[in-house]
Tab-separated table of C-alpha atoms in Angstrom:
chain	number	residue	atom	x	y	z
A	6	MET	CA	-8.374	32.512	35.024
A	7	SER	CA	-6.547	30.338	37.388
A	8	ILE	CA	-6.534	26.351	37.955
A	9	ALA	CA	-8.531	26.909	41.393
A	10	GLN	CA	-11.573	28.610	39.687
A	11	ASN	CA	-12.081	25.638	37.194
A	12	PRO	CA	-10.564	22.927	38.326
A	13	LEU	CA	-10.468	19.877	35.956
A	14	SER	CA	-11.233	16.293	37.219
A	15	VAL	CA	-10.824	13.142	35.182
A	16	GLU	CA	-12.230	10.042	36.653
A	17	VAL	CA	-10.592	6.395	34.808
A	18	ALA	CA	-12.449	3.515	34.412
A	19	LEU	CA	-11.004	0.483	33.285
A	20	LEU	CA	-13.482	-1.031	30.599
A	21	ARG	CA	-11.715	-4.034	29.380
A	22	GLU	CA	-7.934	-4.928	29.466
A	23	ASP	CA	-6.819	-2.410	26.717
A	24	THR	CA	-10.003	0.257	26.583
A	25	VAL	CA	-10.119	3.055	29.195
A	26	LEU	CA	-12.806	5.771	30.146
A	27	LEU	CA	-11.701	9.012	31.052
A	28	THR	CA	-14.717	10.992	32.277
A	29	ALA	CA	-13.682	14.634	32.533
A	30	GLU	CA	-15.354	17.409	34.358
A	31	GLY	CA	-14.801	21.315	34.121
A	32	HIS	CA	-12.946	23.836	31.587
A	33	LEU	CA	-10.189	22.104	29.857
A	34	ASP	CA	-8.358	24.448	29.008
A	35	ILE	CA	-4.461	25.471	28.749
A	36	ASP	CA	-4.518	25.888	33.130
A	37	THR	CA	-6.172	22.022	33.590
A	38	ALA	CA	-5.053	20.154	30.129
A	39	THR	CA	-1.590	18.877	31.265
A	40	GLY	CA	-4.202	16.762	34.059
A	41	LEU	CA	-5.696	15.201	30.962
A	42	GLN	CA	-2.300	14.443	29.439
A	43	HIS	CA	-0.674	13.123	32.712
A	44	HIS	CA	-3.970	10.341	32.597
A	45	LEU	CA	-3.668	9.677	29.296
A	46	ALA	CA	0.349	8.713	29.511
A	47	ASN	CA	-0.382	6.624	32.333
A	48	GLN	CA	-3.213	4.604	30.751
A	49	PHE	CA	-0.549	4.368	27.916
A	50	GLN	CA	2.249	3.203	30.280
A	51	HIS	CA	-0.032	0.809	31.204
A	52	GLY	CA	-0.771	-0.957	27.806
A	53	ARG	CA	-4.128	1.058	27.145
A	54	ARG	CA	-4.858	1.285	23.208
A	55	HIS	CA	-8.377	2.369	23.251
A	56	PHE	CA	-9.460	5.638	24.762
A	57	LEU	CA	-12.725	6.875	25.450
A	58	LEU	CA	-12.697	10.454	26.525
A	59	ASP	CA	-16.225	11.445	28.187
A	60	LEU	CA	-16.908	15.442	27.755
A	61	SER	CA	-20.431	15.598	28.700
A	62	ALA	CA	-19.149	17.834	32.117
A	63	VAL	CA	-16.702	19.817	29.841
A	64	PRO	CA	-18.789	23.259	28.934
A	65	PHE	CA	-15.247	24.685	27.877
A	66	MET	CA	-12.529	23.343	25.629
A	67	ASP	CA	-9.446	26.006	23.999
A	68	SER	CA	-6.395	24.977	21.689
A	69	SER	CA	-4.360	22.741	25.049
A	70	GLY	CA	-7.346	20.670	24.762
A	71	MET	CA	-7.599	20.011	21.355
A	72	ASN	CA	-4.112	19.133	21.008
A	73	ILE	CA	-4.175	16.571	23.744
A	74	ILE	CA	-7.063	14.685	21.870
A	75	ILE	CA	-4.998	15.048	18.844
A	76	ARG	CA	-1.631	13.890	20.274
A	77	ALA	CA	-3.708	10.757	21.721
A	78	TYR	CA	-5.023	9.939	18.610
A	79	GLN	CA	-1.971	9.774	16.681
A	80	GLN	CA	-0.090	8.314	19.577
A	81	THR	CA	-2.381	5.513	19.677
A	82	ARG	CA	-2.711	4.873	15.457
A	83	GLU	CA	0.356	4.122	15.422
A	84	LEU	CA	-0.486	1.494	17.977
A	85	GLY	CA	-3.389	-0.046	16.401
A	86	GLY	CA	-5.963	1.873	18.431
A	87	SER	CA	-8.053	4.673	18.735
A	88	VAL	CA	-9.416	7.974	20.571
A	89	HIS	CA	-13.216	8.021	21.136
A	90	ILE	CA	-15.278	10.888	21.967
A	91	ILE	CA	-18.678	10.822	24.335
A	92	SER	CA	-21.297	13.063	24.591
A	93	PRO	CA	-19.276	16.670	23.880
A	94	THR	CA	-21.043	19.885	25.413
A	95	PRO	CA	-22.829	21.859	22.019
A	96	ALA	CA	-20.000	23.794	22.910
A	97	VAL	CA	-17.440	21.728	22.762
A	98	ARG	CA	-18.960	20.265	19.908
A	99	ARG	CA	-19.101	22.912	17.988
A	100	ILE	CA	-15.195	23.452	18.200
A	101	LEU	CA	-14.521	19.735	17.678
A	102	ASP	CA	-16.570	20.216	14.154
A	103	LEU	CA	-15.186	23.799	13.640
A	104	THR	CA	-11.876	22.295	13.267
A	105	GLY	CA	-12.382	19.222	11.766
A	106	VAL	CA	-11.237	17.058	14.871
A	107	SER	CA	-14.766	15.263	14.448
A	108	ILE	CA	-13.853	14.340	11.000
A	109	THR	CA	-10.935	12.412	12.245
A	110	VAL	CA	-11.520	11.527	15.826
A	111	PRO	CA	-15.174	9.354	15.763
A	112	VAL	CA	-17.665	11.676	18.508
A	113	SER	CA	-20.608	9.034	20.129
A	114	ASP	CA	-23.444	9.821	21.924
A	115	GLY	CA	-22.385	7.489	24.663
A	116	VAL	CA	-20.050	4.379	25.636
A	117	ASP	CA	-21.651	1.861	24.230
A	118	ASP	CA	-22.113	3.248	20.852
A	119	ALA	CA	-17.903	4.020	21.327
A	120	LEU	CA	-17.512	0.464	22.180
A	121	ALA	CA	-19.181	-0.727	19.147
A	122	LEU	CA	-16.813	1.518	16.764
A	123	VAL	CA	-13.783	-0.341	18.826
A	124	ASP	CA	-15.388	-3.832	18.271
A	125	LYS	CA	-15.645	-2.977	14.455
A	126	GLN	CA	-12.531	-1.771	14.324
A	127	GLN	CA	-10.708	-4.240	16.060
A	128	GLY	CA	-12.737	-6.917	13.527
A	129	ASP	CA	-11.657	-4.640	10.643
A	130	HIS	CA	-7.715	-5.038	11.743
A	131	ALA	CA	-8.012	-9.018	12.588
């Protein structure tokens, strides 16, 4: 399957100085995962520590996408930050649950829920 058939678009929105929302749309797989990785790396470079990943428009994710989420989670933990997955599609949620990623990386129903978790975490670390 070529990238032309299933492109991944990522929209980046700065919610707070250290918190960014990345909204992905399309298949998150071996052909497209590097695009998300570049967006995450760029936001790390700009000092972002909290990453909200909206996967509500991602119908399919393979291990490449999972690896990027796990690596981002590990990087943010070292910096006192966090990664939150928002509204994954049922197929993506199933992968997250089967692999145990949803146990480690919080899954929220919406942006407000994820921001509340960020605030709670920051309060716990204060």
